């Protein structure tokens, strides 16, 4: 019989089962609290089994990170799909960002804390790309072709959305629905305020600037 906390793997998609189990361990112990060996033991397979699909621990963590981006994208699509205006879509993205962080905290933390080299794991960048493209499309439209302003808006928007998410998460392990709703709406309002005052983010030309 498997020990408590362990489960038996039944023949099927071992790779998917390893990713799911690694995500469970990360949720329980944090990113640094899991290993290929522990994932194997939890799943009830030989410690050599993961190497049929993953070269090492980082390779498995990269797969979990890809899954996190897929979940994030899935949360963003319905949140933004009903809007056509870039400002409305950005506000919806801010809401979705906070709601995803609250409802999928371990996966949200994986996005920022995996510490993996995207050059070594290009699959992470590929999974992130649909989110970036949707976001950049909105920002470019609002910047009216000003690339420098678009970049400043992108950085400030992410800082705003992440700041509201982290304030919510720092309030406790399981914020209630009311707290999530309030934080999500605050993030959306902050996004709209950013859009309305975006001209203040423009980087002034060096010409005529006093030193």
PDB file of C-alpha atoms in Angstrom:
ATOM      1  CA  UNK A   1       0.000   0.000   0.000  1.00  0.00           C
ATOM      2  CA  UNK A   2       1.299   3.507  -0.746  1.00  0.00           C
ATOM      3  CA  UNK A   3       2.191   5.619   2.240  1.00  0.00           C
ATOM      4  CA  UNK A   4       0.036   8.628   3.154  1.00  0.00           C
ATOM      5  CA  UNK A   5       0.679  11.473   0.774  1.00  0.00           C
ATOM      6  CA  UNK A   6       1.732   9.066  -1.947  1.00  0.00           C
ATOM      7  CA  UNK A   7      -0.268   7.845  -4.914  1.00  0.00           C
ATOM      8  CA  UNK A   8      -0.026   5.046  -7.394  1.00  0.00           C
ATOM      9  CA  UNK A   9       0.630   5.831 -11.036  1.00  0.00           C
ATOM     10  CA  UNK A  10      -1.512   3.923 -13.486  1.00  0.00           C
ATOM     11  CA  UNK A  11      -0.268   3.501 -17.019  1.00  0.00           C
ATOM     12  CA  UNK A  12      -1.018   6.519 -19.140  1.00  0.00           C
ATOM     13  CA  UNK A  13       0.715   9.839 -19.775  1.00  0.00           C
ATOM     14  CA  UNK A  14       3.676   9.656 -17.413  1.00  0.00           C
ATOM     15  CA  UNK A  15       5.016  13.028 -18.507  1.00  0.00           C
ATOM     16  CA  UNK A  16       1.745  14.806 -17.678  1.00  0.00           C
ATOM     17  CA  UNK A  17       1.522  12.940 -14.364  1.00  0.00           C
ATOM     18  CA  UNK A  18       5.036  14.030 -13.411  1.00  0.00           C
ATOM     19  CA  UNK A  19       4.215  17.677 -14.190  1.00  0.00           C
ATOM     20  CA  UNK A  20       1.030  17.498 -12.124  1.00  0.00           C
ATOM     21  CA  UNK A  21       2.822  15.862  -9.208  1.00  0.00           C
ATOM     22  CA  UNK A  22       5.704  18.345  -9.322  1.00  0.00           C
ATOM     23  CA  UNK A  23       3.143  21.169  -9.235  1.00  0.00           C
ATOM     24  CA  UNK A  24       1.556  19.585  -6.151  1.00  0.00           C
ATOM     25  CA  UNK A  25       4.921  19.436  -4.397  1.00  0.00           C
ATOM     26  CA  UNK A  26       5.684  23.041  -5.297  1.00  0.00           C
ATOM     27  CA  UNK A  27       2.302  24.067  -3.870  1.00  0.00           C
ATOM     28  CA  UNK A  28       3.145  22.292  -0.618  1.00  0.00           C
ATOM     29  CA  UNK A  29       6.844  23.080  -0.241  1.00  0.00           C
ATOM     30  CA  UNK A  30       7.781  25.853  -2.640  1.00  0.00           C
ATOM     31  CA  UNK A  31       9.938  25.721  -5.729  1.00  0.00           C
ATOM     32  CA  UNK A  32      13.033  24.651  -3.825  1.00  0.00           C
ATOM     33  CA  UNK A  33      11.157  21.924  -2.000  1.00  0.00           C
ATOM     34  CA  UNK A  34      10.787  19.405  -4.783  1.00  0.00           C
ATOM     35  CA  UNK A  35      13.093  17.111  -6.706  1.00  0.00           C
ATOM     36  CA  UNK A  36      12.827  14.469  -9.392  1.00  0.00           C
ATOM     37  CA  UNK A  37      13.308  11.763  -6.775  1.00  0.00           C
ATOM     38  CA  UNK A  38      10.566  13.116  -4.502  1.00  0.00           C
ATOM     39  CA  UNK A  39       8.252  13.552  -7.471  1.00  0.00           C
ATOM     40  CA  UNK A  40       8.853   9.909  -8.400  1.00  0.00           C
ATOM     41  CA  UNK A  41       8.166   8.715  -4.867  1.00  0.00           C
ATOM     42  CA  UNK A  42       4.979  10.757  -4.628  1.00  0.00           C
ATOM     43  CA  UNK A  43       3.779   9.342  -7.934  1.00  0.00           C
ATOM     44  CA  UNK A  44       4.793   5.776  -7.065  1.00  0.00           C
ATOM     45  CA  UNK A  45       7.218   5.178  -9.911  1.00  0.00           C
ATOM     46  CA  UNK A  46      10.903   4.288 -10.025  1.00  0.00           C
ATOM     47  CA  UNK A  47      13.267   7.203  -9.452  1.00  0.00           C
ATOM     48  CA  UNK A  48      14.682   6.528 -12.916  1.00  0.00           C
ATOM     49  CA  UNK A  49      11.282   6.891 -14.617  1.00  0.00           C
ATOM     50  CA  UNK A  50      11.298  10.702 -15.040  1.00  0.00           C
ATOM     51  CA  UNK A  51      14.506  10.565 -17.065  1.00  0.00           C
ATOM     52  CA  UNK A  52      12.550   9.106 -19.967  1.00  0.00           C
ATOM     53  CA  UNK A  53      10.956  12.566 -20.298  1.00  0.00           C
ATOM     54  CA  UNK A  54      13.151  15.073 -18.426  1.00  0.00           C
ATOM     55  CA  UNK A  55      16.911  15.437 -18.389  1.00  0.00           C
ATOM     56  CA  UNK A  56      17.042  16.904 -14.885  1.00  0.00           C
ATOM     57  CA  UNK A  57      15.102  18.798 -12.221  1.00  0.00           C
ATOM     58  CA  UNK A  58      15.256  22.080 -14.136  1.00  0.00           C
ATOM     59  CA  UNK A  59      13.778  20.388 -17.187  1.00  0.00           C
ATOM     60  CA  UNK A  60      10.772  19.275 -15.135  1.00  0.00           C
ATOM     61  CA  UNK A  61      10.484  22.709 -13.537  1.00  0.00           C
ATOM     62  CA  UNK A  62      10.475  24.233 -17.026  1.00  0.00           C
ATOM     63  CA  UNK A  63       7.536  22.005 -17.932  1.00  0.00           C
ATOM     64  CA  UNK A  64       5.691  23.167 -14.818  1.00  0.00           C
ATOM     65  CA  UNK A  65       6.455  26.772 -15.788  1.00  0.00           C
ATOM     66  CA  UNK A  66       5.032  26.175 -19.255  1.00  0.00           C
ATOM     67  CA  UNK A  67       1.904  24.758 -17.641  1.00  0.00           C
ATOM     68  CA  UNK A  68       1.674  27.860 -15.439  1.00  0.00           C
ATOM     69  CA  UNK A  69       1.786  30.133 -18.482  1.00  0.00           C
ATOM     70  CA  UNK A  70      -0.876  28.028 -20.182  1.00  0.00           C
ATOM     71  CA  UNK A  71      -3.142  28.382 -17.154  1.00  0.00           C
ATOM     72  CA  UNK A  72      -2.438  32.104 -17.001  1.00  0.00           C
ATOM     73  CA  UNK A  73      -3.294  32.528 -20.668  1.00  0.00           C
ATOM     74  CA  UNK A  74      -6.478  30.494 -20.219  1.00  0.00           C
ATOM     75  CA  UNK A  75      -7.498  32.856 -17.415  1.00  0.00           C
ATOM     76  CA  UNK A  76      -6.753  35.944 -19.510  1.00  0.00           C
ATOM     77  CA  UNK A  77      -8.613  34.937 -22.685  1.00  0.00           C
ATOM     78  CA  UNK A  78     -12.182  34.985 -21.312  1.00  0.00           C
ATOM     79  CA  UNK A  79     -11.394  38.060 -19.221  1.00  0.00           C
ATOM     80  CA  UNK A  80     -10.351  40.124 -22.237  1.00  0.00           C
ATOM     81  CA  UNK A  81     -12.301  38.490 -25.053  1.00  0.00           C
ATOM     82  CA  UNK A  82     -15.433  40.579 -24.615  1.00  0.00           C
ATOM     83  CA  UNK A  83     -13.571  43.881 -25.064  1.00  0.00           C
ATOM     84  CA  UNK A  84     -12.306  45.465 -28.253  1.00  0.00           C
ATOM     85  CA  UNK A  85     -10.888  48.750 -26.961  1.00  0.00           C
ATOM     86  CA  UNK A  86      -7.234  48.551 -25.819  1.00  0.00           C
ATOM     87  CA  UNK A  87      -7.937  50.441 -22.580  1.00  0.00           C
ATOM     88  CA  UNK A  88     -10.752  48.054 -21.646  1.00  0.00           C
ATOM     89  CA  UNK A  89      -8.590  45.049 -22.474  1.00  0.00           C
ATOM     90  CA  UNK A  90      -5.711  46.300 -20.314  1.00  0.00           C
ATOM     91  CA  UNK A  91      -8.058  46.886 -17.382  1.00  0.00           C
ATOM     92  CA  UNK A  92      -9.412  43.359 -17.858  1.00  0.00           C
ATOM     93  CA  UNK A  93      -5.857  42.007 -17.930  1.00  0.00           C
ATOM     94  CA  UNK A  94      -5.143  43.700 -14.617  1.00  0.00           C
ATOM     95  CA  UNK A  95      -8.208  42.052 -13.066  1.00  0.00           C
ATOM     96  CA  UNK A  96      -7.276  38.670 -14.509  1.00  0.00           C
ATOM     97  CA  UNK A  97      -3.699  39.048 -13.273  1.00  0.00           C
ATOM     98  CA  UNK A  98      -4.812  39.548  -9.679  1.00  0.00           C
ATOM     99  CA  UNK A  99      -7.446  36.801  -9.845  1.00  0.00           C
ATOM    100  CA  UNK A 100      -4.952  34.339 -11.285  1.00  0.00           C
ATOM    101  CA  UNK A 101      -2.426  35.152  -8.559  1.00  0.00           C
ATOM    102  CA  UNK A 102      -5.069  34.613  -5.874  1.00  0.00           C
ATOM    103  CA  UNK A 103      -6.528  31.422  -7.327  1.00  0.00           C
ATOM    104  CA  UNK A 104      -3.293  29.810  -8.507  1.00  0.00           C
ATOM    105  CA  UNK A 105      -0.696  31.089  -6.087  1.00  0.00           C
ATOM    106  CA  UNK A 106       1.876  28.286  -6.556  1.00  0.00           C
ATOM    107  CA  UNK A 107       1.703  28.591 -10.342  1.00  0.00           C
ATOM    108  CA  UNK A 108       1.878  32.389 -10.104  1.00  0.00           C
ATOM    109  CA  UNK A 109       5.013  32.123  -7.983  1.00  0.00           C
ATOM    110  CA  UNK A 110       6.547  29.680 -10.472  1.00  0.00           C
ATOM    111  CA  UNK A 111       6.262  32.345 -13.188  1.00  0.00           C
ATOM    112  CA  UNK A 112       8.521  34.690 -11.228  1.00  0.00           C
ATOM    113  CA  UNK A 113      10.645  32.425  -9.066  1.00  0.00           C
ATOM    114  CA  UNK A 114      11.717  29.496 -11.218  1.00  0.00           C
ATOM    115  CA  UNK A 115      14.965  31.275 -12.095  1.00  0.00           C
ATOM    116  CA  UNK A 116      15.353  29.246 -15.280  1.00  0.00           C
ATOM    117  CA  UNK A 117      17.364  30.370 -18.287  1.00  0.00           C
ATOM    118  CA  UNK A 118      14.949  30.894 -21.169  1.00  0.00           C
ATOM    119  CA  UNK A 119      17.794  30.385 -23.640  1.00  0.00           C
ATOM    120  CA  UNK A 120      18.171  26.867 -22.341  1.00  0.00           C
ATOM    121  CA  UNK A 121      14.414  26.391 -22.110  1.00  0.00           C
ATOM    122  CA  UNK A 122      12.911  28.139 -25.150  1.00  0.00           C
ATOM    123  CA  UNK A 123       9.622  26.368 -24.475  1.00  0.00           C
ATOM    124  CA  UNK A 124       9.045  28.823 -21.622  1.00  0.00           C
ATOM    125  CA  UNK A 125       9.370  31.816 -23.919  1.00  0.00           C
ATOM    126  CA  UNK A 126       7.060  30.134 -26.423  1.00  0.00           C
ATOM    127  CA  UNK A 127       4.419  29.598 -23.732  1.00  0.00           C
ATOM    128  CA  UNK A 128       4.750  33.200 -22.555  1.00  0.00           C
ATOM    129  CA  UNK A 129       4.536  34.672 -26.052  1.00  0.00           C
ATOM    130  CA  UNK A 130       0.715  34.684 -26.503  1.00  0.00           C
ATOM    131  CA  UNK A 131       0.322  36.661 -23.265  1.00  0.00           C
ATOM    132  CA  UNK A 132       3.028  39.139 -24.233  1.00  0.00           C
ATOM    133  CA  UNK A 133       1.624  39.607 -27.716  1.00  0.00           C
ATOM    134  CA  UNK A 134      -1.887  40.357 -26.446  1.00  0.00           C
ATOM    135  CA  UNK A 135      -0.499  42.796 -23.909  1.00  0.00           C
ATOM    136  CA  UNK A 136       1.921  44.501 -26.309  1.00  0.00           C
ATOM    137  CA  UNK A 137      -0.813  44.950 -28.907  1.00  0.00           C
ATOM    138  CA  UNK A 138      -2.829  46.996 -26.404  1.00  0.00           C
ATOM    139  CA  UNK A 139       0.141  49.018 -25.188  1.00  0.00           C
ATOM    140  CA  UNK A 140       1.337  49.875 -28.687  1.00  0.00           C
ATOM    141  CA  UNK A 141      -2.129  51.020 -29.679  1.00  0.00           C
ATOM    142  CA  UNK A 142      -2.326  53.319 -26.664  1.00  0.00           C
ATOM    143  CA  UNK A 143       1.195  54.675 -27.244  1.00  0.00           C
ATOM    144  CA  UNK A 144       0.337  55.788 -30.802  1.00  0.00           C
ATOM    145  CA  UNK A 145       3.528  54.404 -32.280  1.00  0.00           C
ATOM    146  CA  UNK A 146       5.863  55.803 -29.616  1.00  0.00           C
ATOM    147  CA  UNK A 147       8.055  52.786 -28.827  1.00  0.00           C
ATOM    148  CA  UNK A 148       9.704  54.416 -25.809  1.00  0.00           C
ATOM    149  CA  UNK A 149       6.338  55.281 -24.312  1.00  0.00           C
ATOM    150  CA  UNK A 150       5.047  51.769 -25.028  1.00  0.00           C
ATOM    151  CA  UNK A 151       8.000  50.297 -23.142  1.00  0.00           C
ATOM    152  CA  UNK A 152       7.475  52.614 -20.177  1.00  0.00           C
ATOM    153  CA  UNK A 153       3.773  51.756 -20.116  1.00  0.00           C
ATOM    154  CA  UNK A 154       4.521  48.041 -20.229  1.00  0.00           C
ATOM    155  CA  UNK A 155       6.920  48.214 -17.281  1.00  0.00           C
ATOM    156  CA  UNK A 156       4.610  50.430 -15.232  1.00  0.00           C
ATOM    157  CA  UNK A 157       1.543  48.333 -15.984  1.00  0.00           C
ATOM    158  CA  UNK A 158       3.234  45.107 -14.880  1.00  0.00           C
ATOM    159  CA  UNK A 159       4.550  46.782 -11.729  1.00  0.00           C
ATOM    160  CA  UNK A 160       1.031  48.022 -10.954  1.00  0.00           C
ATOM    161  CA  UNK A 161      -0.696  44.690 -11.542  1.00  0.00           C
ATOM    162  CA  UNK A 162       1.965  42.706  -9.709  1.00  0.00           C
ATOM    163  CA  UNK A 163       1.976  45.173  -6.828  1.00  0.00           C
ATOM    164  CA  UNK A 164      -1.755  44.726  -6.243  1.00  0.00           C
ATOM    165  CA  UNK A 165      -1.391  40.960  -6.518  1.00  0.00           C
ATOM    166  CA  UNK A 166       1.461  40.829  -4.018  1.00  0.00           C
ATOM    167  CA  UNK A 167      -0.339  43.097  -1.546  1.00  0.00           C
ATOM    168  CA  UNK A 168      -3.257  40.681  -1.692  1.00  0.00           C
ATOM    169  CA  UNK A 169      -1.100  37.589  -1.256  1.00  0.00           C
ATOM    170  CA  UNK A 170       0.908  39.143   1.562  1.00  0.00           C
ATOM    171  CA  UNK A 171      -2.342  39.565   3.500  1.00  0.00           C
ATOM    172  CA  UNK A 172      -2.589  35.841   4.179  1.00  0.00           C
ATOM    173  CA  UNK A 173      -2.416  32.383   2.595  1.00  0.00           C
ATOM    174  CA  UNK A 174      -6.034  32.292   1.419  1.00  0.00           C
ATOM    175  CA  UNK A 175      -7.674  35.670   0.785  1.00  0.00           C
ATOM    176  CA  UNK A 176     -11.447  35.488   0.733  1.00  0.00           C
ATOM    177  CA  UNK A 177     -13.455  36.259  -2.380  1.00  0.00           C
ATOM    178  CA  UNK A 178     -14.326  39.769  -1.255  1.00  0.00           C
ATOM    179  CA  UNK A 179     -10.658  40.637  -0.808  1.00  0.00           C
ATOM    180  CA  UNK A 180      -9.861  39.190  -4.236  1.00  0.00           C
ATOM    181  CA  UNK A 181     -12.665  41.164  -5.871  1.00  0.00           C
ATOM    182  CA  UNK A 182     -11.556  44.412  -4.220  1.00  0.00           C
ATOM    183  CA  UNK A 183      -7.903  43.894  -5.208  1.00  0.00           C
ATOM    184  CA  UNK A 184      -8.845  43.006  -8.790  1.00  0.00           C
ATOM    185  CA  UNK A 185     -10.973  46.133  -9.191  1.00  0.00           C
ATOM    186  CA  UNK A 186      -8.266  48.308  -7.665  1.00  0.00           C
ATOM    187  CA  UNK A 187      -5.785  46.919 -10.159  1.00  0.00           C
ATOM    188  CA  UNK A 188      -8.209  47.629 -13.017  1.00  0.00           C
ATOM    189  CA  UNK A 189      -8.757  51.211 -11.837  1.00  0.00           C
ATOM    190  CA  UNK A 190      -5.022  51.711 -11.484  1.00  0.00           C
ATOM    191  CA  UNK A 191      -4.566  50.450 -15.051  1.00  0.00           C
ATOM    192  CA  UNK A 192      -7.111  52.975 -16.292  1.00  0.00           C
ATOM    193  CA  UNK A 193      -5.413  55.757 -14.321  1.00  0.00           C
ATOM    194  CA  UNK A 194      -2.116  54.753 -15.924  1.00  0.00           C
ATOM    195  CA  UNK A 195      -3.691  54.908 -19.364  1.00  0.00           C
ATOM    196  CA  UNK A 196      -5.258  58.319 -18.723  1.00  0.00           C
ATOM    197  CA  UNK A 197      -1.950  59.783 -17.517  1.00  0.00           C
ATOM    198  CA  UNK A 198       0.321  57.922 -19.932  1.00  0.00           C
ATOM    199  CA  UNK A 199       1.760  61.144 -21.343  1.00  0.00           C
ATOM    200  CA  UNK A 200       3.555  61.603 -18.011  1.00  0.00           C
ATOM    201  CA  UNK A 201       5.497  58.412 -18.695  1.00  0.00           C
ATOM    202  CA  UNK A 202       6.980  59.741 -21.916  1.00  0.00           C
ATOM    203  CA  UNK A 203      10.745  60.028 -21.727  1.00  0.00           C
ATOM    204  CA  UNK A 204      11.711  63.666 -22.481  1.00  0.00           C
ATOM    205  CA  UNK A 205      14.114  64.337 -25.271  1.00  0.00           C
ATOM    206  CA  UNK A 206      17.648  65.181 -24.133  1.00  0.00           C
ATOM    207  CA  UNK A 207      17.435  68.300 -26.297  1.00  0.00           C
ATOM    208  CA  UNK A 208      16.800  71.283 -24.119  1.00  0.00           C
ATOM    209  CA  UNK A 209      16.858  69.309 -20.869  1.00  0.00           C
ATOM    210  CA  UNK A 210      18.827  71.091 -18.216  1.00  0.00           C
ATOM    211  CA  UNK A 211      21.633  69.201 -16.551  1.00  0.00           C
TER     212      UNK A 211
END
